[in-house]
Coordinates of C-alpha atoms and ligand atoms in Angstrom, one line a residue:
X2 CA 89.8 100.3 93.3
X3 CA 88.0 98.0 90.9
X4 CA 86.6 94.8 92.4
X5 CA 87.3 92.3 90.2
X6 CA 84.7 89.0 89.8
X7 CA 86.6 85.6 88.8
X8 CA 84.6 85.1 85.9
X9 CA 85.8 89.1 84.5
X10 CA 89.5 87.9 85.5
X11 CA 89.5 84.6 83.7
X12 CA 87.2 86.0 81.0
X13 CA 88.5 84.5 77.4
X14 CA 89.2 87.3 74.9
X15 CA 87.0 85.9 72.0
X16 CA 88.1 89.2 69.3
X17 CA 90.3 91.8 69.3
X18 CA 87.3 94.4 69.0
X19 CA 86.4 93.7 73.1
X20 CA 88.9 95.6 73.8
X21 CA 89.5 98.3 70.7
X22 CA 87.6 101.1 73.0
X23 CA 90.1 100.0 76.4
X24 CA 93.1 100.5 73.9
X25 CA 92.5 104.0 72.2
X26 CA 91.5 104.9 75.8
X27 CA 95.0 103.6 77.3
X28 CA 96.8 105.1 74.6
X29 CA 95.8 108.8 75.8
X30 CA 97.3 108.5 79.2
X31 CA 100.0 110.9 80.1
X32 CA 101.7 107.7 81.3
X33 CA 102.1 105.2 78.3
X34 CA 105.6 104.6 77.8
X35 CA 107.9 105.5 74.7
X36 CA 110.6 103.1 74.6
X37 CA 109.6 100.6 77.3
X38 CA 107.3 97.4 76.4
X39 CA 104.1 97.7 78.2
X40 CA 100.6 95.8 77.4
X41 CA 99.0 97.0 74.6
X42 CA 95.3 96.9 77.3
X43 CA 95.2 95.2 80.9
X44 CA 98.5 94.0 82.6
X45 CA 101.0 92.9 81.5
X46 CA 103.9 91.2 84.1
X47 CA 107.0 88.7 83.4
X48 CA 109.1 88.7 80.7
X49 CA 108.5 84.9 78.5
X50 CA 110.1 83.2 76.3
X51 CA 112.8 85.9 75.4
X52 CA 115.3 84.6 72.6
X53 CA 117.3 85.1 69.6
X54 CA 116.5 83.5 66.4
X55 CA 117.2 83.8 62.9
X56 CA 118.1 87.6 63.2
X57 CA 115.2 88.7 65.9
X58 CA 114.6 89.4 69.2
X59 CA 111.6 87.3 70.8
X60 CA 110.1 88.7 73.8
X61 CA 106.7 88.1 75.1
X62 CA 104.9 89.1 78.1
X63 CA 102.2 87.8 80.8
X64 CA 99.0 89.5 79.6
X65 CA 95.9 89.9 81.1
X66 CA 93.9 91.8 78.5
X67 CA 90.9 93.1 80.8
X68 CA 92.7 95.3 83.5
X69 CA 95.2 95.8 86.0
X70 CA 94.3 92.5 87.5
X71 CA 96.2 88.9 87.4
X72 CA 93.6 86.6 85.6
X73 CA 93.8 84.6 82.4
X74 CA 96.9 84.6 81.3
X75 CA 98.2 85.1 77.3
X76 CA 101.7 85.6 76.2
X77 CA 101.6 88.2 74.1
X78 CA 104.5 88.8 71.9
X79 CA 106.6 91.7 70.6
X80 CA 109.7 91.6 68.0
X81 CA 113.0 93.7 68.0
X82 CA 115.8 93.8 65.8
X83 CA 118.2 95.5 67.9
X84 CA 116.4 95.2 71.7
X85 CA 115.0 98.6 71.5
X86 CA 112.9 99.5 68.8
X87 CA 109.9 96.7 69.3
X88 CA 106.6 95.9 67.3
X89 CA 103.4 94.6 68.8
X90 CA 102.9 90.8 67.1
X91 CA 99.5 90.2 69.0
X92 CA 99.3 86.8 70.9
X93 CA 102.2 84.3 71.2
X94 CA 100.3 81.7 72.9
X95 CA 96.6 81.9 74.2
X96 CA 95.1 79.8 76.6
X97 CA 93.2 77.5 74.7
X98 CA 93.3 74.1 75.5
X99 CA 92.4 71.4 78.2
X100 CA 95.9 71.8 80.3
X101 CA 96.3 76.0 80.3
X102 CA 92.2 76.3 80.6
X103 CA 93.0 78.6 83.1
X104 CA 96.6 80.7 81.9
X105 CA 99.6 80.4 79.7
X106 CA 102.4 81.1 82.5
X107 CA 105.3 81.5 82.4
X108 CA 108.3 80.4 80.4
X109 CA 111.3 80.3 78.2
X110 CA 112.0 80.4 74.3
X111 CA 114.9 77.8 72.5
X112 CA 115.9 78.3 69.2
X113 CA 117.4 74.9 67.7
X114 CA 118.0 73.9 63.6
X115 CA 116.0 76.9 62.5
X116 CA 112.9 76.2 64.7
X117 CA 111.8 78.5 67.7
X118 CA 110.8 76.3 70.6
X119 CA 108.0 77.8 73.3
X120 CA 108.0 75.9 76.7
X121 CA 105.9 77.3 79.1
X122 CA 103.0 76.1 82.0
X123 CA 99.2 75.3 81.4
X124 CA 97.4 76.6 84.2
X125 CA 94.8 73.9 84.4
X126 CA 91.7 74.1 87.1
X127 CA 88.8 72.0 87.5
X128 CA 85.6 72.6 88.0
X129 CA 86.6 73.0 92.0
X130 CA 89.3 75.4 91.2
X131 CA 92.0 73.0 91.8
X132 CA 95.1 73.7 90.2
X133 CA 97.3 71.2 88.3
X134 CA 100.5 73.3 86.5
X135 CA 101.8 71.3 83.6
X136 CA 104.7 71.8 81.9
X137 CA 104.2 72.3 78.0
X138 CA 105.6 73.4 74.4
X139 CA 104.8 75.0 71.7
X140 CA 106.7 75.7 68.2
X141 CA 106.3 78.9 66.6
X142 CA 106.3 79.8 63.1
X143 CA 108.0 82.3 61.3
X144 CA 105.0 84.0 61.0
X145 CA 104.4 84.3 64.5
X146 CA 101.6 81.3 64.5
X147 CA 102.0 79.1 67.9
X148 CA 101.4 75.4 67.1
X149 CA 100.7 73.5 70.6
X150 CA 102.2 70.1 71.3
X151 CA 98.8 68.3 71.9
X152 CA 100.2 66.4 75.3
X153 CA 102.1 67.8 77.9
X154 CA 105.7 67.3 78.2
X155 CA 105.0 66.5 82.0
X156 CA 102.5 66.8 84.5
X157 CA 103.5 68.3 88.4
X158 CA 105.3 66.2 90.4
X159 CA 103.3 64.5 93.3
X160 CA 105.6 65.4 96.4
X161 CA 105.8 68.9 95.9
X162 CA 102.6 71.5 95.9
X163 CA 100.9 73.0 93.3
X164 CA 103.6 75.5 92.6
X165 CA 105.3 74.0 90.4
X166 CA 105.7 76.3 86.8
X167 CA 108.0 78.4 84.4
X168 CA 110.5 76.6 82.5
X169 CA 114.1 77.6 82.0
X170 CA 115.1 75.5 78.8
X171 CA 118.8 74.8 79.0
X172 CA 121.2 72.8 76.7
X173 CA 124.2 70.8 78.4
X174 CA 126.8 70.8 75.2
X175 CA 129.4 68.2 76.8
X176 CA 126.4 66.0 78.1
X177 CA 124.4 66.4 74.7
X178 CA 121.3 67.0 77.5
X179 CA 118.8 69.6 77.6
X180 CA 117.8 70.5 81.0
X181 CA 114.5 71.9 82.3
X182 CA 115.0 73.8 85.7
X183 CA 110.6 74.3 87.6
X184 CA 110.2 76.7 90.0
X185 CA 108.6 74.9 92.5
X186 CA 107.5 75.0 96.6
X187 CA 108.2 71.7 98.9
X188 CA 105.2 70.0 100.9
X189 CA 107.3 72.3 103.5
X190 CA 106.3 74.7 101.9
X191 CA 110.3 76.0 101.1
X192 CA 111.2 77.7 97.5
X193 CA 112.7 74.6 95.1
X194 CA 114.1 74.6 91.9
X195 CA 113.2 71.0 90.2
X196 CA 115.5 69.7 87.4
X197 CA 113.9 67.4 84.2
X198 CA 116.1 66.4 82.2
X199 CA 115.6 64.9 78.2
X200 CA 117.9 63.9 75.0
X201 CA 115.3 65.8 73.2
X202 CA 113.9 68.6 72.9
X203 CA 110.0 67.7 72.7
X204 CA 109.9 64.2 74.3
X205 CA 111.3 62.2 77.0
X206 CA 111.8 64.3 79.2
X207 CA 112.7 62.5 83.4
X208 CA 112.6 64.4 86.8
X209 CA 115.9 64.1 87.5
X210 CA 116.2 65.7 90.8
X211 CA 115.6 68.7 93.3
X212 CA 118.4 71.5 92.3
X213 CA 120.7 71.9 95.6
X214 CA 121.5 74.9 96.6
X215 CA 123.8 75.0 99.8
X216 CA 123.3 77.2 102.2
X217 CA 119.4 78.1 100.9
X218 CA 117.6 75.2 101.8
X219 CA 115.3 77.9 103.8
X220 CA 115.2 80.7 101.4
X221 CA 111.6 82.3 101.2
X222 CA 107.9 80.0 100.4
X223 CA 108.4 79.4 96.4
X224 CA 110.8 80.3 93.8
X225 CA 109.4 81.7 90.8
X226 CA 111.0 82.3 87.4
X227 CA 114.4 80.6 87.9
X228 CA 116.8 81.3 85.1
X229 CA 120.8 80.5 84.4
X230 CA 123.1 81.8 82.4
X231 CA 126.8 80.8 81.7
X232 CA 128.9 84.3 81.9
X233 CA 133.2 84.8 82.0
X234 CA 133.6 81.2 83.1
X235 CA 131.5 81.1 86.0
X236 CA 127.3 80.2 86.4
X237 CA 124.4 82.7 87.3
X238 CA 121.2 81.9 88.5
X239 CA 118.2 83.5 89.2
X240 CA 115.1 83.1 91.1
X241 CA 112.6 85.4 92.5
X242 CA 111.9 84.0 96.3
X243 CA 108.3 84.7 98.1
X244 CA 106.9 84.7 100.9
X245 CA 110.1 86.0 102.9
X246 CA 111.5 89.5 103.8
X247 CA 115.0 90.5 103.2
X248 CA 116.7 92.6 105.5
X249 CA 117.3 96.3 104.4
X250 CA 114.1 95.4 101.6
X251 CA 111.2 96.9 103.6
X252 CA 108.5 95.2 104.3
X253 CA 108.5 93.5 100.7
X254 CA 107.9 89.8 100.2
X255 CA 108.6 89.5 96.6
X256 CA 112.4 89.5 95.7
X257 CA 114.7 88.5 92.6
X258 CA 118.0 87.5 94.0
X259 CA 121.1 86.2 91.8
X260 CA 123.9 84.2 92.6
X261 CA 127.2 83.2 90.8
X262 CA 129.0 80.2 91.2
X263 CA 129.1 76.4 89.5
X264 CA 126.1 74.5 88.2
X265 CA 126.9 70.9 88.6
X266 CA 124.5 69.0 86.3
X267 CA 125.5 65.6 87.1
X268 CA 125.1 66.0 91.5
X269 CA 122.4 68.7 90.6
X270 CA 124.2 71.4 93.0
X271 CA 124.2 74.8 92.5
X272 CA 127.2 76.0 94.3
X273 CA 127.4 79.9 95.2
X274 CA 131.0 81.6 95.4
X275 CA 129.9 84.8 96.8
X276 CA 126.7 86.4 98.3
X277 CA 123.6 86.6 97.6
X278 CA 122.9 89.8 96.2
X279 CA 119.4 91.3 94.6
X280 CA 119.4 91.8 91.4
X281 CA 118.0 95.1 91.2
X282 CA 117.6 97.6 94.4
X283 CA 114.5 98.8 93.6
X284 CA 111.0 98.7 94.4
X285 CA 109.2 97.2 91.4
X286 CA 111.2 94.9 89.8
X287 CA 110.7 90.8 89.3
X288 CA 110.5 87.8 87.4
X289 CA 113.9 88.6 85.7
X290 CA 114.9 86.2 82.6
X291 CA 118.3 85.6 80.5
X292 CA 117.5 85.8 76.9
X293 CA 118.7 82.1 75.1
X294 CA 121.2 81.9 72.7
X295 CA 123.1 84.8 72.1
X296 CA 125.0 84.9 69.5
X297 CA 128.3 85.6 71.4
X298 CA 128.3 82.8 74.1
X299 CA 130.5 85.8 76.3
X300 CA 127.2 87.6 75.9
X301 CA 124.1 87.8 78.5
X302 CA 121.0 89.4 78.3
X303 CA 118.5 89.8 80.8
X304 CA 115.0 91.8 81.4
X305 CA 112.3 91.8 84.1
X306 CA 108.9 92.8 84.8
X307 CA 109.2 96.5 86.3
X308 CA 106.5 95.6 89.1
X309 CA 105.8 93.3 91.8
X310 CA 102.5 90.6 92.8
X311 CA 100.5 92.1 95.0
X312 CA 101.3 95.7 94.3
X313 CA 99.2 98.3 92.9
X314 CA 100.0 100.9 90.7
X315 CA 98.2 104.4 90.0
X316 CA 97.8 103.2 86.7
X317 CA 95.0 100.6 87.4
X318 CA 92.4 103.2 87.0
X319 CA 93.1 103.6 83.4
X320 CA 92.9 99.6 83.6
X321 CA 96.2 99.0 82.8
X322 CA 99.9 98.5 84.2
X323 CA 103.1 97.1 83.9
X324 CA 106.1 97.1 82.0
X325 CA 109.7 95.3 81.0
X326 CA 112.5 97.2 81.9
X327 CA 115.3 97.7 79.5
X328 CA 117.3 94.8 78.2
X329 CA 120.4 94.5 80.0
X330 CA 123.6 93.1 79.2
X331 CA 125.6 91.6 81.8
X332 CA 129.0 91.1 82.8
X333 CA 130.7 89.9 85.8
X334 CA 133.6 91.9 88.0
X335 CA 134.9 91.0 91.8
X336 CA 131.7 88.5 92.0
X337 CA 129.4 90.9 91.3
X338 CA 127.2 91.0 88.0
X339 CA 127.7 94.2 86.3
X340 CA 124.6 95.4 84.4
X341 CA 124.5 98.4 81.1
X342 CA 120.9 98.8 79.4
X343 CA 122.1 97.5 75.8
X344 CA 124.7 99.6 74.2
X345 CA 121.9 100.9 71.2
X346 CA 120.1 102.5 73.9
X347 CA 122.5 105.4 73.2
X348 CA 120.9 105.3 68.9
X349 CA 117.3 107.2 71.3
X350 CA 119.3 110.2 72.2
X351 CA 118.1 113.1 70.7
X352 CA 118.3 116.8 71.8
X353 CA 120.7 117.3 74.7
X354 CA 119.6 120.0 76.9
X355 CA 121.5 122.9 78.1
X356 CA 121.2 122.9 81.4
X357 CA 119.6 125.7 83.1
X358 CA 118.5 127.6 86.2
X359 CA 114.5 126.4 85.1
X360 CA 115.9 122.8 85.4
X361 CA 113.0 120.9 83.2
X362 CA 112.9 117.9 83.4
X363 CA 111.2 116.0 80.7
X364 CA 109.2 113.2 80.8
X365 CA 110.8 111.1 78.1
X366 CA 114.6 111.2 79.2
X367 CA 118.0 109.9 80.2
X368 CA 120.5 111.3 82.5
X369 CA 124.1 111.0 82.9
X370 CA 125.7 112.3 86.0
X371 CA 129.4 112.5 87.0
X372 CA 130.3 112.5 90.5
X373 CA 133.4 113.2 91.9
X374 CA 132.7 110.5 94.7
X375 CA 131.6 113.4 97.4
X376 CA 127.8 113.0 98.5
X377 CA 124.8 114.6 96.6
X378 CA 121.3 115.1 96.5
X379 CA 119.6 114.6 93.1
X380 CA 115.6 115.1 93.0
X381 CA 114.0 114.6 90.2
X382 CA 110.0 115.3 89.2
X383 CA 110.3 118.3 92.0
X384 CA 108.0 120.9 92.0
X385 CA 108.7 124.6 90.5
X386 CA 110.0 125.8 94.2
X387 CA 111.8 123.2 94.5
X388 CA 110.1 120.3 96.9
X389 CA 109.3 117.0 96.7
X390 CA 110.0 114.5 94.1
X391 CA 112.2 111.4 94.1
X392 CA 115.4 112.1 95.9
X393 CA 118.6 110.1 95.4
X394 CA 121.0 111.3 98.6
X395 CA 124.7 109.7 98.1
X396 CA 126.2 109.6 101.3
X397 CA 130.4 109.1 100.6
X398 CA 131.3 108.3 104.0
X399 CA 129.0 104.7 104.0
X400 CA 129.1 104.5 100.6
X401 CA 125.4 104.1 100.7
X402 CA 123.1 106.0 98.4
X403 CA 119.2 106.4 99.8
X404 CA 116.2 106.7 97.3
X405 CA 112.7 108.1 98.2
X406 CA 109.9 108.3 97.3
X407 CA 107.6 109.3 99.8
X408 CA 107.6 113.3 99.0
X409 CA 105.8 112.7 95.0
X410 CA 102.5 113.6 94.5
X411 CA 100.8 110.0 93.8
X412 CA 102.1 107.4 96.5
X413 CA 101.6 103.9 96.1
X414 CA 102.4 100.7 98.1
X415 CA 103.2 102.7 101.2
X416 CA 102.8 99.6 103.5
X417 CA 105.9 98.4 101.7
X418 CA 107.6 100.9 102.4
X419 CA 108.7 103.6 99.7
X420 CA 112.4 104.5 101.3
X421 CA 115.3 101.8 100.4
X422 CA 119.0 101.7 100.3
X423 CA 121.1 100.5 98.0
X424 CA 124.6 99.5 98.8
X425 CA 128.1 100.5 96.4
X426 CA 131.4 98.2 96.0
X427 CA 133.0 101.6 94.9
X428 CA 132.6 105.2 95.9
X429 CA 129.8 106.6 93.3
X430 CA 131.4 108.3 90.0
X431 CA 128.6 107.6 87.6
X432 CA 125.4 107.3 87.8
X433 CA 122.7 107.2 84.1
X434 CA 119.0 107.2 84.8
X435 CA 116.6 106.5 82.2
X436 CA 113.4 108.2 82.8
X437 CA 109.9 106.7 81.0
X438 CA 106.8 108.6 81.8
X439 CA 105.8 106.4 84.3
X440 CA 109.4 104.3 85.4
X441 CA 112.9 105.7 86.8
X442 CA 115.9 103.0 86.4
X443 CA 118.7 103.8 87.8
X444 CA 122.8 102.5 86.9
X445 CA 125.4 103.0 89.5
X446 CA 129.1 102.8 87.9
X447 CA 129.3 100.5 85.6
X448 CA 125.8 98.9 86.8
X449 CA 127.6 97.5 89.6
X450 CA 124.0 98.3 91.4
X451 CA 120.8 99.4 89.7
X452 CA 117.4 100.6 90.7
X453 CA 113.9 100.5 88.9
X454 CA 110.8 102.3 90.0
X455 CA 107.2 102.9 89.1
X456 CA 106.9 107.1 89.2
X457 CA 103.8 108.7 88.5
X458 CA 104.8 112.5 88.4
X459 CA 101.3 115.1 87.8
X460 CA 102.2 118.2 85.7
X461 CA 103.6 119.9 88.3
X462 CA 106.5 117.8 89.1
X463 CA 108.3 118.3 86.3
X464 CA 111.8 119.4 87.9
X465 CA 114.5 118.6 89.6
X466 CA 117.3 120.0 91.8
X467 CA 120.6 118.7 92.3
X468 CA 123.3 119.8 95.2
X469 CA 126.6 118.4 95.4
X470 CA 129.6 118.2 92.8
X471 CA 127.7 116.5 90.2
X472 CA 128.2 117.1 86.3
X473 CA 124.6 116.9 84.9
X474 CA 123.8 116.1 81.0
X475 CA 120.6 115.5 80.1
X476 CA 119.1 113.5 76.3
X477 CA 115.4 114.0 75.8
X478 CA 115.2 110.3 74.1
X479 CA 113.3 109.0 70.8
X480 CA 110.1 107.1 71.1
X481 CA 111.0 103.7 70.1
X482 CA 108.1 101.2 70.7
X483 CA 105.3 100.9 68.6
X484 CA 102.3 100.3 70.4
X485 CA 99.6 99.6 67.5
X486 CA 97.0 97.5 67.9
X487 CA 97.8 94.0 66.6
X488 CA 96.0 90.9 69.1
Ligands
FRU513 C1 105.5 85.3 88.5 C2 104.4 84.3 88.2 C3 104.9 83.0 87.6 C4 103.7 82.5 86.9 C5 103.2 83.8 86.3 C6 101.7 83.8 86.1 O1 105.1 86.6 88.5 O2 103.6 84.1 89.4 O3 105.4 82.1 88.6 O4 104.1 81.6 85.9 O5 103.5 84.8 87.2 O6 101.3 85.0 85.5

């Protein structure tokens, strides 16, 4: 593995042309990705600023241009019509002033009278390397040109730590407030959520308090990335808690978690009705954001970095990893969010495959599997005889359903673990797995679970096998983002 210097990290990217040679090498590995977003060079990690506005989709991602390695952060942005078919727009926001010297984290979009509103954190460091986060905005044009505001909105607050960053923009429509929720880490050093509150949307902005939480005043080091959406008459939040393990979630210390209940803006409680549950089952996936403003207020959608910190992936030899798994639209049933990839998913189908004794399985894919609730085995990316490859085992009796992947070829992040279980609220009828080169998510039911993995098959895992009652079809699927070069 690569050892990376600070000053190659935190490089600045001063023209596109230092990294032409990195991208037309990228773009010939087996495991670029046809209808994921993934960086164009280097890594790319949480979801930003993702929004509707005047007719488009706005996502943008953390990007470190160099390599599969967290430096200087840029968020760089990419445009959708319809959530799947996305274009490369180059950079939304570069580091390039006194407060985000050192990074452009994370943040969240707001689109208000025709303007699209960036909010996000300056990384600053001094000269000692001594972080101060500072929350900031940015408006961006219609062109996609990012115009800074030239002072900060805020500045950390002095009795928590440094870890204070990424800006959920919310708008209270009875209390004519916006609301800023920080993820933040006490002097205790306990994951926070901190709550600013302004009439405006680019000034005045007051702390107005430390969100409460009952019942998770103790819940993991730092919470990163909160987000909250308003769904069927109740609230969901989520965070991505660190520094704690989960039981049942390995030795993993890097979680997204959601939970529903009632957001009180005036005592600043979060109140939880039900558990808390992760939002995804699987290994890599964090840093999960609600898209703003949807048209139809009944209407949530969500995406999420499909890897973890502190992870490595096979990919960082080609210097580059990362990706956003599929947008997401949620709904809530018996307090539990129900999660579909977005219906035009279905527009990528393309040849359906008869289903044979060869059992290919391609690389570019999606699965849908009918299960008369009995157990099953499903491997997929197995090898010509039969063995290895990521096996799904549904067991009826527990209602459980066990995924491995231990017996592929490339292994990565053993020490985490690379076995988990994933529990059902129903016996398991359906399950649809969308297959990407290089990820696997999985949707149980009617996304009542789900599960996203990293997968790097070789060329001869390109099976699968399947025993048990289950009713196979399988879509090789259309490419659907672009991935030219535009920085
Ligand atoms: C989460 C995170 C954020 C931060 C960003 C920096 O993965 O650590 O808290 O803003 O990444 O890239």
């Amino acid at each position: 593995m690569k050892e990376w210097t600070l000053a190659e990290r935190y490089r600045v990217l001063e023209d596109k042309s230092q990294i032409e040679e990195l991208y037309s090498r990228i773009s010939r590995s087996d495991y670029r990705q046809a209808y994921h977003v993934q960086p164009i060079t280097g890594l790319s990690s949480d979801p930003n600023g993702f929004i509707y506005h005047k007719g488009q989709w706005h996502l943008f991602y953390q990007w470190c241009p160099w390599g599969a390695v967290h430096g200087l952060k840029y968020w760089y942005h990419v445009l959708s019509k319809d959530l799947i078919h996305w274009e490369n727009k180059g950079i939304g926001l570069a580091p390039d002033t006194f407060y985000d010297n050192k990074g452009v984290h994370s943040g969240s979009g707001f689109s208000y009278d025709s303007t699209l509103y960036l909010f996000y954190t300056g990384n600053h460091r001094d000269e000692n390397w001594v972080r101060t986060p500072y929350t900031c905005a940015a408006k961006l044009s219609d062109s996609g040109q990012a115009s800074k505001l030239p002072r900060p909105l805020f500045g950390p607050h002095p009795d928590y730590t440094e870890h204070q960053r990424d800006p959920k923009v919310v708008y209270h429509e009875e209390k004519q407030r916006y609301y800023i929720l920080l993820g933040a880490q006490s002097k205790e050093g306990k994951g926070k959520i901190l709550i600013y509150t302004s009439k405006q949307l680019l000034a005045g902005w007051t702390f107005a308090g430390e969100l409460k939480v009952p019942g998770y005043e103790d819940f993991g080091g730092m919470w990163e990335c909160p987000s909250i959406a308003h769904l069927g008459g109740s609230d969901v939040l989520v965070f991505s808690p660190q520094y704690t393990k989960i039981p049942g979630r390995n030795a993993n210390t890097n979680h997204t978690v959601y939970l529903i209940g009632r957001m009180d803006y005036d005592s600043l409680t979060f109140t939880a009705e039900g558990p808390c549950r992760c939002l995804d089952y699987g290994f890599d996936f964090y840093a999960a954001q609600f898209a703003a403003n949807v048209q139809d207020k009944n209407k949530a959608v969500l995406t999420a970095w499909i890897g973890l910190p502190d992870n490595h992936y096979p990919t960082e030899e080609e210097e580059w990893e990362g990706s956003l798994c599929l947008p997401r639209e949620l709904k809530i049933r018996n307090g539990r969010l129900l999660q579909q990839p977005v219906e035009q998913v279905k527009e990528l189908r393309q040849e359906k495959l008869q289903i044979n004794q060869q059992q290919n399985l391609p690389r570019v894919c999606e699965l849908e599997a009918v299960n008369k609730g009995t157990d099953f085995r499903l491997s997929l990316f197995t090898k010509s005889d039969g063995s290895g490859g990521l096996e799904i085992h549904y067991d009826a009796k527990s209602n459980l359903c066990h995924i491995d992947r231990s017996q592929m070829d490339q292994r990565f992040n053993q020490e985490l673990g690379e076995e988990l279980t994933l529990p059902l609220e129903t016996p398991l009828t359906y399950l649809s797995v969308f297959i990407d080169r290089c990820s696997v998510e999985l949707f149980f039911n009617q996304g009542e679970a789900t599960f996203t993995t990293h997968l790097y098959p070789t060329s001869q895992e390109s099976f699968y096998t399947v025993s048990g009652e289950l009713d196979l079809e399988i879509w090789t699927l259309k490419k659907a983002v672009k991935d030219s070069f535009i920085v």
